[in-house]
Amino acid sequence: MPLGQPPGGEQNPHSQNPYQQPRGPQPSSGGNRAKAVAIAAATTVVVAVGVTGSLLLGGGKDDSADGRGGDTKASASASPSATASASASGHPHAGATERPAVPGWKVVVNPEWGTAFDVPPDWDVKEPSMLFGFDDSKVDYNDPRNWGKAIIVMSAVAILHENWCLSVDDKDGLVDGTPLAAAGTKGAKGARSPGDAALSQAEWWVYGGYTQPDKKSIISDRTARPYTTRSGIRGSIAWARSRNTPQKGKCASDGKAITFGFRNSAGELVAWTLFGATGVRDEVPDSTIMKILSTVRLHGKPKAS
């Protein structure tokens, strides 16, 4: 079956060979697609859930592995159905007055981890304290006890086309927006090295956004590769991709993620990640991803230290 054509003949409007687009959001043909969630934090949030096990190499249900079943310490008043348009405050985005490494691009600053990077001008830079990630498709978020829980989250994000695809959730009847791509930074507490952080987190982003509850459709690097950014930060990178994801629905697609593990000025392990949909008309090219990655740099004293 061609990519982008879920069972039942429904066409994905973002496939490489699109057919007639549906008029407005349509009910999904399956309920196992993960939702992107954004949580506006009431206070300063330090996202550093432990990387205690590899997703594909033995991570069990008790392994937090960057937030699966863990608490992101978000505000209890945040809606569990919050979308990627949520904002943490009305203040100007951090980095708005910073000079980008790439002329004409936007700067994304993460004061918690003391990092920054640039994105092309069509990306939307969110507030640094906003947490963005993926929820667990099996968790009932109508239960307040599950609010603030997610498989994996990051902060100080930039999102490309946050409502790239719209669908109606079968459970609550609300319209959910699926982003085309996003990038941000988070802590890597528990990782043994920059390479360990890169390998573990790249897999979790692809799992959370594109394949859950399936793990077999994820293909990832066996070892991380050394990488040095334009500013001289040395660390390690790892890619993860999915093929033939079992997720169903109008907005389902395969995905990819690259994670760069490195140490900030306080010596703490940090992980920068960019993930996005693959096999679709608007897929972000790997060359653009690497150009964005090359701008990752240290920025000020980390608040999380």
PDB file of C-alpha atoms in Angstrom:
ATOM      1  CA  MET A   1       0.000   0.000   0.000  1.00  0.00           C
ATOM      2  CA  PRO A   2       1.490   3.407  -0.952  1.00  0.00           C
ATOM      3  CA  LEU A   3       2.734   5.518   1.941  1.00  0.00           C
ATOM      4  CA  GLY A   4       0.145   7.991   3.138  1.00  0.00           C
ATOM      5  CA  GLN A   5      -2.872   5.834   2.270  1.00  0.00           C
ATOM      6  CA  PRO A   6      -4.279   4.363   5.488  1.00  0.00           C
ATOM      7  CA  PRO A   7      -6.610   1.375   5.395  1.00  0.00           C
ATOM      8  CA  GLY A   8     -10.047   2.224   4.082  1.00  0.00           C
ATOM      9  CA  GLY A   9      -8.782   4.276   1.162  1.00  0.00           C
ATOM     10  CA  GLU A  10      -8.461   7.564   3.061  1.00  0.00           C
ATOM     11  CA  GLN A  11      -5.742   9.711   1.533  1.00  0.00           C
ATOM     12  CA  ASN A  12      -3.128  11.580   3.535  1.00  0.00           C
ATOM     13  CA  PRO A  13      -3.011  15.122   2.129  1.00  0.00           C
ATOM     14  CA  HIS A  14       0.726  15.280   2.873  1.00  0.00           C
ATOM     15  CA  SER A  15       1.809  12.187   0.930  1.00  0.00           C
ATOM     16  CA  GLN A  16       4.266  12.507  -1.939  1.00  0.00           C
ATOM     17  CA  ASN A  17       1.494  11.694  -4.412  1.00  0.00           C
ATOM     18  CA  PRO A  18      -1.543  13.429  -2.900  1.00  0.00           C
ATOM     19  CA  TYR A  19      -5.049  12.856  -4.145  1.00  0.00           C
ATOM     20  CA  GLN A  20      -8.028  15.077  -3.456  1.00  0.00           C
ATOM     21  CA  GLN A  21      -7.755  16.602  -0.014  1.00  0.00           C
ATOM     22  CA  PRO A  22     -10.654  16.168   2.416  1.00  0.00           C
ATOM     23  CA  ARG A  23     -12.647  19.254   3.314  1.00  0.00           C
ATOM     24  CA  GLY A  24     -11.618  19.977   6.854  1.00  0.00           C
ATOM     25  CA  PRO A  25     -10.647  17.582   9.673  1.00  0.00           C
ATOM     26  CA  GLN A  26     -11.867  14.017   9.319  1.00  0.00           C
ATOM     27  CA  PRO A  27     -12.168  11.317  12.006  1.00  0.00           C
ATOM     28  CA  SER A  28      -9.072   9.146  12.148  1.00  0.00           C
ATOM     29  CA  SER A  29      -9.321   5.522  11.135  1.00  0.00           C
ATOM     30  CA  GLY A  30      -7.409   4.370  14.174  1.00  0.00           C
ATOM     31  CA  GLY A  31      -7.005   5.452  17.766  1.00  0.00           C
ATOM     32  CA  ASN A  32      -3.373   4.559  18.335  1.00  0.00           C
ATOM     33  CA  ARG A  33      -1.713   7.658  16.886  1.00  0.00           C
ATOM     34  CA  ALA A  34       0.223   9.637  19.465  1.00  0.00           C
ATOM     35  CA  LYS A  35      -0.676  13.251  20.028  1.00  0.00           C
ATOM     36  CA  ALA A  36       1.872  16.023  20.224  1.00  0.00           C
ATOM     37  CA  VAL A  37       1.373  17.834  23.488  1.00  0.00           C
ATOM     38  CA  ALA A  38       2.518  21.216  24.685  1.00  0.00           C
ATOM     39  CA  ILE A  39       2.321  22.074  28.365  1.00  0.00           C
ATOM     40  CA  ALA A  40       2.633  25.615  29.630  1.00  0.00           C
ATOM     41  CA  ALA A  41       4.695  25.398  32.793  1.00  0.00           C
ATOM     42  CA  ALA A  42       3.629  27.536  35.732  1.00  0.00           C
ATOM     43  CA  THR A  43       7.151  27.643  37.103  1.00  0.00           C
ATOM     44  CA  THR A  44      10.631  27.072  35.802  1.00  0.00           C
ATOM     45  CA  VAL A  45      10.810  23.510  34.577  1.00  0.00           C
ATOM     46  CA  VAL A  46      13.887  21.326  34.461  1.00  0.00           C
ATOM     47  CA  VAL A  47      13.269  18.434  32.119  1.00  0.00           C
ATOM     48  CA  ALA A  48      15.892  15.853  32.965  1.00  0.00           C
ATOM     49  CA  VAL A  49      14.110  12.542  33.267  1.00  0.00           C
ATOM     50  CA  GLY A  50      16.669   9.766  33.466  1.00  0.00           C
ATOM     51  CA  VAL A  51      17.860   7.893  30.404  1.00  0.00           C
ATOM     52  CA  THR A  52      18.055   4.552  32.174  1.00  0.00           C
ATOM     53  CA  GLY A  53      17.516   2.121  29.350  1.00  0.00           C
ATOM     54  CA  SER A  54      17.510   1.780  25.595  1.00  0.00           C
ATOM     55  CA  LEU A  55      14.142   1.609  23.922  1.00  0.00           C
ATOM     56  CA  LEU A  56      15.107  -1.190  21.573  1.00  0.00           C
ATOM     57  CA  LEU A  57      17.656  -2.922  23.757  1.00  0.00           C
ATOM     58  CA  GLY A  58      15.789  -3.844  26.886  1.00  0.00           C
ATOM     59  CA  GLY A  59      14.154  -0.757  28.339  1.00  0.00           C
ATOM     60  CA  GLY A  60      11.308  -2.039  30.508  1.00  0.00           C
ATOM     61  CA  LYS A  61       8.159  -0.428  31.816  1.00  0.00           C
ATOM     62  CA  ASP A  62      10.000   0.674  34.949  1.00  0.00           C
ATOM     63  CA  ASP A  63      12.650   2.489  32.897  1.00  0.00           C
ATOM     64  CA  SER A  64      11.757   6.158  32.752  1.00  0.00           C
ATOM     65  CA  ALA A  65      13.742   6.566  29.523  1.00  0.00           C
ATOM     66  CA  ASP A  66      13.029  10.279  29.249  1.00  0.00           C
ATOM     67  CA  GLY A  67       9.536  10.444  30.481  1.00  0.00           C
ATOM     68  CA  ARG A  68       7.615   7.332  29.553  1.00  0.00           C
ATOM     69  CA  GLY A  69       5.237   7.015  32.454  1.00  0.00           C
ATOM     70  CA  GLY A  70       7.113   9.765  34.268  1.00  0.00           C
ATOM     71  CA  ASP A  71       5.992  13.162  35.459  1.00  0.00           C
ATOM     72  CA  THR A  72       7.239  16.208  33.600  1.00  0.00           C
ATOM     73  CA  LYS A  73       6.550  18.372  36.672  1.00  0.00           C
ATOM     74  CA  ALA A  74       4.207  20.530  34.656  1.00  0.00           C
ATOM     75  CA  SER A  75       1.497  22.704  36.126  1.00  0.00           C
ATOM     76  CA  ALA A  76      -1.439  20.649  37.334  1.00  0.00           C
ATOM     77  CA  SER A  77      -3.747  23.189  35.702  1.00  0.00           C
ATOM     78  CA  ALA A  78      -2.438  22.468  32.226  1.00  0.00           C
ATOM     79  CA  SER A  79      -4.977  20.762  30.021  1.00  0.00           C
ATOM     80  CA  PRO A  80      -4.049  17.208  29.016  1.00  0.00           C
ATOM     81  CA  SER A  81      -5.350  17.936  25.529  1.00  0.00           C
ATOM     82  CA  ALA A  82      -3.189  21.012  25.094  1.00  0.00           C
ATOM     83  CA  THR A  83      -1.954  21.409  21.549  1.00  0.00           C
ATOM     84  CA  ALA A  84       1.275  22.633  20.075  1.00  0.00           C
ATOM     85  CA  SER A  85      -0.109  26.163  20.048  1.00  0.00           C
ATOM     86  CA  ALA A  86       0.065  26.485  23.827  1.00  0.00           C
ATOM     87  CA  SER A  87       2.353  29.230  25.123  1.00  0.00           C
ATOM     88  CA  ALA A  88       3.968  29.560  28.512  1.00  0.00           C
ATOM     89  CA  SER A  89       3.675  33.317  28.808  1.00  0.00           C
ATOM     90  CA  GLY A  90       3.005  36.510  26.967  1.00  0.00           C
ATOM     91  CA  HIS A  91       6.613  37.655  27.187  1.00  0.00           C
ATOM     92  CA  PRO A  92       8.800  38.001  24.084  1.00  0.00           C
ATOM     93  CA  HIS A  93      10.515  34.827  23.017  1.00  0.00           C
ATOM     94  CA  ALA A  94      14.007  34.365  24.382  1.00  0.00           C
ATOM     95  CA  GLY A  95      16.469  34.842  21.578  1.00  0.00           C
ATOM     96  CA  ALA A  96      14.392  37.455  19.775  1.00  0.00           C
ATOM     97  CA  THR A  97      17.232  39.967  20.131  1.00  0.00           C
ATOM     98  CA  GLU A  98      20.057  37.474  19.671  1.00  0.00           C
ATOM     99  CA  ARG A  99      22.137  37.470  16.523  1.00  0.00           C
ATOM    100  CA  PRO A 100      21.739  34.176  14.604  1.00  0.00           C
ATOM    101  CA  ALA A 101      24.729  32.260  13.325  1.00  0.00           C
ATOM    102  CA  VAL A 102      22.922  31.981   9.994  1.00  0.00           C
ATOM    103  CA  PRO A 103      21.833  35.406   8.669  1.00  0.00           C
ATOM    104  CA  GLY A 104      18.061  35.690   8.401  1.00  0.00           C
ATOM    105  CA  TRP A 105      17.338  32.738  10.681  1.00  0.00           C
ATOM    106  CA  LYS A 106      15.738  32.808  14.148  1.00  0.00           C
ATOM    107  CA  VAL A 107      17.523  32.082  17.422  1.00  0.00           C
ATOM    108  CA  VAL A 108      16.141  29.589  19.943  1.00  0.00           C
ATOM    109  CA  VAL A 109      17.542  29.991  23.468  1.00  0.00           C
ATOM    110  CA  ASN A 110      17.186  27.498  26.307  1.00  0.00           C
ATOM    111  CA  PRO A 111      18.171  29.297  29.547  1.00  0.00           C
ATOM    112  CA  GLU A 112      17.638  26.159  31.637  1.00  0.00           C
ATOM    113  CA  TRP A 113      20.427  24.293  29.889  1.00  0.00           C
ATOM    114  CA  GLY A 114      22.454  27.243  28.626  1.00  0.00           C
ATOM    115  CA  THR A 115      22.145  26.426  24.936  1.00  0.00           C
ATOM    116  CA  ALA A 116      20.981  28.032  21.707  1.00  0.00           C
ATOM    117  CA  PHE A 117      20.481  27.138  18.058  1.00  0.00           C
ATOM    118  CA  ASP A 118      19.050  28.686  14.903  1.00  0.00           C
ATOM    119  CA  VAL A 119      16.102  27.726  12.701  1.00  0.00           C
ATOM    120  CA  PRO A 120      14.929  28.973   9.284  1.00  0.00           C
ATOM    121  CA  PRO A 121      12.517  31.939   9.299  1.00  0.00           C
ATOM    122  CA  ASP A 122       9.386  29.835   8.671  1.00  0.00           C
ATOM    123  CA  TRP A 123       9.813  28.001  11.980  1.00  0.00           C
ATOM    124  CA  ASP A 124       7.833  29.165  15.019  1.00  0.00           C
ATOM    125  CA  VAL A 125       9.953  29.770  18.118  1.00  0.00           C
ATOM    126  CA  LYS A 126       8.032  28.987  21.320  1.00  0.00           C
ATOM    127  CA  GLU A 127       8.550  30.249  24.847  1.00  0.00           C
ATOM    128  CA  PRO A 128      11.586  28.606  26.508  1.00  0.00           C
ATOM    129  CA  SER A 129       9.551  27.202  29.430  1.00  0.00           C
ATOM    130  CA  MET A 130       6.980  25.454  27.251  1.00  0.00           C
ATOM    131  CA  LEU A 131       7.339  21.680  27.309  1.00  0.00           C
ATOM    132  CA  PHE A 132       6.698  19.922  24.030  1.00  0.00           C
ATOM    133  CA  GLY A 133       6.612  16.209  23.374  1.00  0.00           C
ATOM    134  CA  PHE A 134       4.441  13.142  22.879  1.00  0.00           C
ATOM    135  CA  ASP A 135       1.904  11.494  25.107  1.00  0.00           C
ATOM    136  CA  ASP A 136       1.283   7.792  25.549  1.00  0.00           C
ATOM    137  CA  SER A 137      -1.510   6.620  23.255  1.00  0.00           C
ATOM    138  CA  LYS A 138      -2.604   4.077  25.868  1.00  0.00           C
ATOM    139  CA  VAL A 139      -2.948   6.527  28.758  1.00  0.00           C
ATOM    140  CA  ASP A 140      -6.304   8.063  29.618  1.00  0.00           C
ATOM    141  CA  TYR A 141      -5.655  11.791  29.890  1.00  0.00           C
ATOM    142  CA  ASN A 142      -9.220  12.444  31.015  1.00  0.00           C
ATOM    143  CA  ASP A 143      -7.934  11.310  34.389  1.00  0.00           C
ATOM    144  CA  PRO A 144      -6.265  14.311  36.109  1.00  0.00           C
ATOM    145  CA  ARG A 145      -3.794  11.934  37.736  1.00  0.00           C
ATOM    146  CA  ASN A 146      -2.199  11.459  34.315  1.00  0.00           C
ATOM    147  CA  TRP A 147      -1.834  15.149  33.548  1.00  0.00           C
ATOM    148  CA  GLY A 148       1.762  16.185  33.046  1.00  0.00           C
ATOM    149  CA  LYS A 149       2.836  12.690  32.036  1.00  0.00           C
ATOM    150  CA  ALA A 150       4.412  12.089  28.651  1.00  0.00           C
ATOM    151  CA  ILE A 151       6.669   9.637  26.870  1.00  0.00           C
ATOM    152  CA  ILE A 152       9.263  12.292  26.134  1.00  0.00           C
ATOM    153  CA  VAL A 153       9.368  16.090  26.257  1.00  0.00           C
ATOM    154  CA  MET A 154      11.785  18.933  25.618  1.00  0.00           C
ATOM    155  CA  SER A 155      11.783  22.668  26.202  1.00  0.00           C
ATOM    156  CA  ALA A 156      12.703  25.843  24.289  1.00  0.00           C
ATOM    157  CA  VAL A 157      11.350  24.406  21.073  1.00  0.00           C
ATOM    158  CA  ALA A 158      10.903  25.645  17.533  1.00  0.00           C
ATOM    159  CA  ILE A 159       8.121  24.064  15.484  1.00  0.00           C
ATOM    160  CA  LEU A 160       7.651  23.892  11.737  1.00  0.00           C
ATOM    161  CA  HIS A 161       3.982  23.999  10.663  1.00  0.00           C
ATOM    162  CA  GLU A 162       2.482  22.964  13.993  1.00  0.00           C
ATOM    163  CA  ASN A 163      -0.900  22.343  12.378  1.00  0.00           C
ATOM    164  CA  TRP A 164       0.563  20.644   9.324  1.00  0.00           C
ATOM    165  CA  CYS A 165      -2.153  18.000   9.603  1.00  0.00           C
ATOM    166  CA  LEU A 166      -5.436  18.228  11.507  1.00  0.00           C
ATOM    167  CA  SER A 167      -7.550  15.315  12.683  1.00  0.00           C
ATOM    168  CA  VAL A 168     -10.418  14.695  15.066  1.00  0.00           C
ATOM    169  CA  ASP A 169      -9.646  12.529  18.077  1.00  0.00           C
ATOM    170  CA  ASP A 170     -12.040   9.608  18.327  1.00  0.00           C
ATOM    171  CA  LYS A 171     -11.968   9.710  22.140  1.00  0.00           C
ATOM    172  CA  ASP A 172     -12.723  13.346  22.908  1.00  0.00           C
ATOM    173  CA  GLY A 173     -13.913  14.733  19.574  1.00  0.00           C
ATOM    174  CA  LEU A 174     -11.350  17.544  19.692  1.00  0.00           C
ATOM    175  CA  VAL A 175      -9.271  18.624  16.721  1.00  0.00           C
ATOM    176  CA  ASP A 176      -5.625  17.655  17.125  1.00  0.00           C
ATOM    177  CA  GLY A 177      -2.800  19.334  15.257  1.00  0.00           C
ATOM    178  CA  THR A 178       0.202  17.322  14.096  1.00  0.00           C
ATOM    179  CA  PRO A 179       3.424  19.282  13.488  1.00  0.00           C
ATOM    180  CA  LEU A 180       5.645  18.627  10.500  1.00  0.00           C
ATOM    181  CA  ALA A 181       8.834  18.935  12.556  1.00  0.00           C
ATOM    182  CA  ALA A 182      10.167  20.329  15.811  1.00  0.00           C
ATOM    183  CA  ALA A 183      13.492  20.851  17.536  1.00  0.00           C
ATOM    184  CA  GLY A 184      14.523  21.567  21.106  1.00  0.00           C
ATOM    185  CA  THR A 185      16.780  20.682  24.004  1.00  0.00           C
ATOM    186  CA  LYS A 186      16.453  18.670  27.194  1.00  0.00           C
ATOM    187  CA  GLY A 187      18.597  17.244  29.917  1.00  0.00           C
ATOM    188  CA  ALA A 188      20.134  13.795  29.681  1.00  0.00           C
ATOM    189  CA  LYS A 189      20.424  12.867  33.339  1.00  0.00           C
ATOM    190  CA  GLY A 190      21.359   9.230  33.693  1.00  0.00           C
ATOM    191  CA  ALA A 191      23.153   8.983  30.361  1.00  0.00           C
ATOM    192  CA  ARG A 192      26.715   7.721  30.629  1.00  0.00           C
ATOM    193  CA  SER A 193      28.113   9.794  27.764  1.00  0.00           C
ATOM    194  CA  PRO A 194      27.084  12.140  24.938  1.00  0.00           C
ATOM    195  CA  GLY A 195      26.824   9.115  22.665  1.00  0.00           C
ATOM    196  CA  ASP A 196      24.589   7.293  25.126  1.00  0.00           C
ATOM    197  CA  ALA A 197      22.280  10.306  25.323  1.00  0.00           C
ATOM    198  CA  ALA A 198      22.106  10.561  21.539  1.00  0.00           C
ATOM    199  CA  LEU A 199      21.321   6.891  20.967  1.00  0.00           C
ATOM    200  CA  SER A 200      18.654   6.662  23.646  1.00  0.00           C
ATOM    201  CA  GLN A 201      16.748   9.848  22.946  1.00  0.00           C
ATOM    202  CA  ALA A 202      16.603   9.640  19.148  1.00  0.00           C
ATOM    203  CA  GLU A 203      14.788   6.317  19.419  1.00  0.00           C
ATOM    204  CA  TRP A 204      12.271   7.655  21.945  1.00  0.00           C
ATOM    205  CA  TRP A 205      11.266  10.578  19.740  1.00  0.00           C
ATOM    206  CA  VAL A 206      10.530   8.306  16.787  1.00  0.00           C
ATOM    207  CA  TYR A 207       8.685   5.855  19.035  1.00  0.00           C
ATOM    208  CA  GLY A 208       6.644   8.566  20.747  1.00  0.00           C
ATOM    209  CA  GLY A 209       5.608  10.356  17.600  1.00  0.00           C
ATOM    210  CA  TYR A 210       5.437   7.777  14.863  1.00  0.00           C
ATOM    211  CA  THR A 211       5.346   4.116  15.882  1.00  0.00           C
ATOM    212  CA  GLN A 212       3.979   3.520  19.371  1.00  0.00           C
ATOM    213  CA  PRO A 213       3.191   0.981  20.637  1.00  0.00           C
ATOM    214  CA  ASP A 214       5.388  -0.756  18.034  1.00  0.00           C
ATOM    215  CA  LYS A 215       9.192  -0.872  18.380  1.00  0.00           C
ATOM    216  CA  LYS A 216      10.074  -3.174  15.488  1.00  0.00           C
ATOM    217  CA  SER A 217       9.528  -0.538  12.813  1.00  0.00           C
ATOM    218  CA  ILE A 218      12.298   1.681  14.240  1.00  0.00           C
ATOM    219  CA  ILE A 219      15.714   1.574  12.598  1.00  0.00           C
ATOM    220  CA  SER A 220      18.448   3.408  14.470  1.00  0.00           C
ATOM    221  CA  ASP A 221      22.195   3.850  14.537  1.00  0.00           C
ATOM    222  CA  ARG A 222      24.003   1.144  16.464  1.00  0.00           C
ATOM    223  CA  THR A 223      26.705   3.545  17.554  1.00  0.00           C
ATOM    224  CA  ALA A 224      26.814   7.317  17.878  1.00  0.00           C
ATOM    225  CA  ARG A 225      29.198   9.321  15.699  1.00  0.00           C
ATOM    226  CA  PRO A 226      31.409  12.198  16.847  1.00  0.00           C
ATOM    227  CA  TYR A 227      30.197  15.608  15.785  1.00  0.00           C
ATOM    228  CA  THR A 228      31.445  19.165  16.270  1.00  0.00           C
ATOM    229  CA  THR A 229      29.220  22.203  15.740  1.00  0.00           C
ATOM    230  CA  ARG A 230      30.286  25.443  14.060  1.00  0.00           C
ATOM    231  CA  SER A 231      30.941  26.999  17.455  1.00  0.00           C
ATOM    232  CA  GLY A 232      33.230  24.149  18.452  1.00  0.00           C
ATOM    233  CA  ILE A 233      30.940  22.094  20.704  1.00  0.00           C
ATOM    234  CA  ARG A 234      32.024  18.467  20.588  1.00  0.00           C
ATOM    235  CA  GLY A 235      29.598  15.658  21.157  1.00  0.00           C
ATOM    236  CA  SER A 236      27.935  12.720  19.439  1.00  0.00           C
ATOM    237  CA  ILE A 237      24.990  12.314  17.077  1.00  0.00           C
ATOM    238  CA  ALA A 238      22.643   9.437  16.344  1.00  0.00           C
ATOM    239  CA  TRP A 239      19.753   8.992  13.909  1.00  0.00           C
ATOM    240  CA  ALA A 240      16.587   6.947  14.290  1.00  0.00           C
ATOM    241  CA  ARG A 241      13.941   6.383  11.594  1.00  0.00           C
ATOM    242  CA  SER A 242      10.784   4.380  11.202  1.00  0.00           C
ATOM    243  CA  ARG A 243       9.692   2.273   8.267  1.00  0.00           C
ATOM    244  CA  ASN A 244       6.135   1.095   7.715  1.00  0.00           C
ATOM    245  CA  THR A 245       4.797   2.444  10.980  1.00  0.00           C
ATOM    246  CA  PRO A 246       1.718   0.568  12.229  1.00  0.00           C
ATOM    247  CA  GLN A 247       0.054   3.805  13.343  1.00  0.00           C
ATOM    248  CA  LYS A 248      -3.156   4.555  11.511  1.00  0.00           C
ATOM    249  CA  GLY A 249      -5.192   7.634  10.810  1.00  0.00           C
ATOM    250  CA  LYS A 250      -5.249  10.658   8.581  1.00  0.00           C
ATOM    251  CA  CYS A 251      -2.098  12.192  10.062  1.00  0.00           C
ATOM    252  CA  ALA A 252      -0.041   9.030  10.505  1.00  0.00           C
ATOM    253  CA  SER A 253       3.357   8.944   8.801  1.00  0.00           C
ATOM    254  CA  ASP A 254       6.803   7.556   9.322  1.00  0.00           C
ATOM    255  CA  GLY A 255       9.306   9.759  11.079  1.00  0.00           C
ATOM    256  CA  LYS A 256      12.937  10.468  11.789  1.00  0.00           C
ATOM    257  CA  ALA A 257      14.923  12.060  14.580  1.00  0.00           C
ATOM    258  CA  ILE A 258      18.502  13.101  15.141  1.00  0.00           C
ATOM    259  CA  THR A 259      19.864  13.741  18.625  1.00  0.00           C
ATOM    260  CA  PHE A 260      23.094  15.543  19.462  1.00  0.00           C
ATOM    261  CA  GLY A 261      24.447  14.704  22.909  1.00  0.00           C
ATOM    262  CA  PHE A 262      26.960  17.107  24.465  1.00  0.00           C
ATOM    263  CA  ARG A 263      27.949  18.851  27.684  1.00  0.00           C
ATOM    264  CA  ASN A 264      26.958  22.408  28.539  1.00  0.00           C
ATOM    265  CA  SER A 265      29.166  24.937  30.310  1.00  0.00           C
ATOM    266  CA  ALA A 266      28.287  23.362  33.687  1.00  0.00           C
ATOM    267  CA  GLY A 267      29.493  19.967  32.499  1.00  0.00           C
ATOM    268  CA  GLU A 268      25.987  18.503  32.404  1.00  0.00           C
ATOM    269  CA  LEU A 269      24.903  16.167  29.639  1.00  0.00           C
ATOM    270  CA  VAL A 270      22.358  17.774  27.344  1.00  0.00           C
ATOM    271  CA  ALA A 271      20.529  16.411  24.313  1.00  0.00           C
ATOM    272  CA  TRP A 272      19.372  18.500  21.340  1.00  0.00           C
ATOM    273  CA  THR A 273      16.856  16.772  19.068  1.00  0.00           C
ATOM    274  CA  LEU A 274      15.098  17.506  15.793  1.00  0.00           C
ATOM    275  CA  PHE A 275      12.327  15.173  14.672  1.00  0.00           C
ATOM    276  CA  GLY A 276       9.978  15.253  11.713  1.00  0.00           C
ATOM    277  CA  ALA A 277       7.683  13.322   9.403  1.00  0.00           C
ATOM    278  CA  THR A 278       9.212  11.336   6.543  1.00  0.00           C
ATOM    279  CA  GLY A 279       7.903  10.127   3.217  1.00  0.00           C
ATOM    280  CA  VAL A 280       5.701  13.210   2.921  1.00  0.00           C
ATOM    281  CA  ARG A 281       5.609  16.047   0.448  1.00  0.00           C
ATOM    282  CA  ASP A 282       6.999  18.649   2.866  1.00  0.00           C
ATOM    283  CA  GLU A 283       9.623  16.496   4.607  1.00  0.00           C
ATOM    284  CA  VAL A 284      12.516  18.511   6.033  1.00  0.00           C
ATOM    285  CA  PRO A 285      15.638  17.436   4.085  1.00  0.00           C
ATOM    286  CA  ASP A 286      18.500  15.908   6.026  1.00  0.00           C
ATOM    287  CA  SER A 287      20.760  18.658   4.631  1.00  0.00           C
ATOM    288  CA  THR A 288      18.577  21.327   6.278  1.00  0.00           C
ATOM    289  CA  ILE A 289      18.520  19.372   9.520  1.00  0.00           C
ATOM    290  CA  MET A 290      22.314  19.190   9.568  1.00  0.00           C
ATOM    291  CA  LYS A 291      22.556  22.928   8.900  1.00  0.00           C
ATOM    292  CA  ILE A 292      20.277  23.599  11.872  1.00  0.00           C
ATOM    293  CA  LEU A 293      22.282  21.201  14.029  1.00  0.00           C
ATOM    294  CA  SER A 294      25.526  22.948  13.086  1.00  0.00           C
ATOM    295  CA  THR A 295      24.290  26.117  14.849  1.00  0.00           C
ATOM    296  CA  VAL A 296      23.899  24.504  18.289  1.00  0.00           C
ATOM    297  CA  ARG A 297      25.994  26.449  20.777  1.00  0.00           C
ATOM    298  CA  LEU A 298      26.405  27.302  24.463  1.00  0.00           C
ATOM    299  CA  HIS A 299      24.549  30.340  25.746  1.00  0.00           C
ATOM    300  CA  GLY A 300      25.042  31.836  29.179  1.00  0.00           C
ATOM    301  CA  LYS A 301      25.069  30.071  32.519  1.00  0.00           C
ATOM    302  CA  PRO A 302      22.594  27.175  32.741  1.00  0.00           C
ATOM    303  CA  LYS A 303      19.862  27.715  35.315  1.00  0.00           C
ATOM    304  CA  ALA A 304      19.545  23.966  35.781  1.00  0.00           C
ATOM    305  CA  SER A 305      23.096  23.614  37.094  1.00  0.00           C
TER     306      SER A 305
END
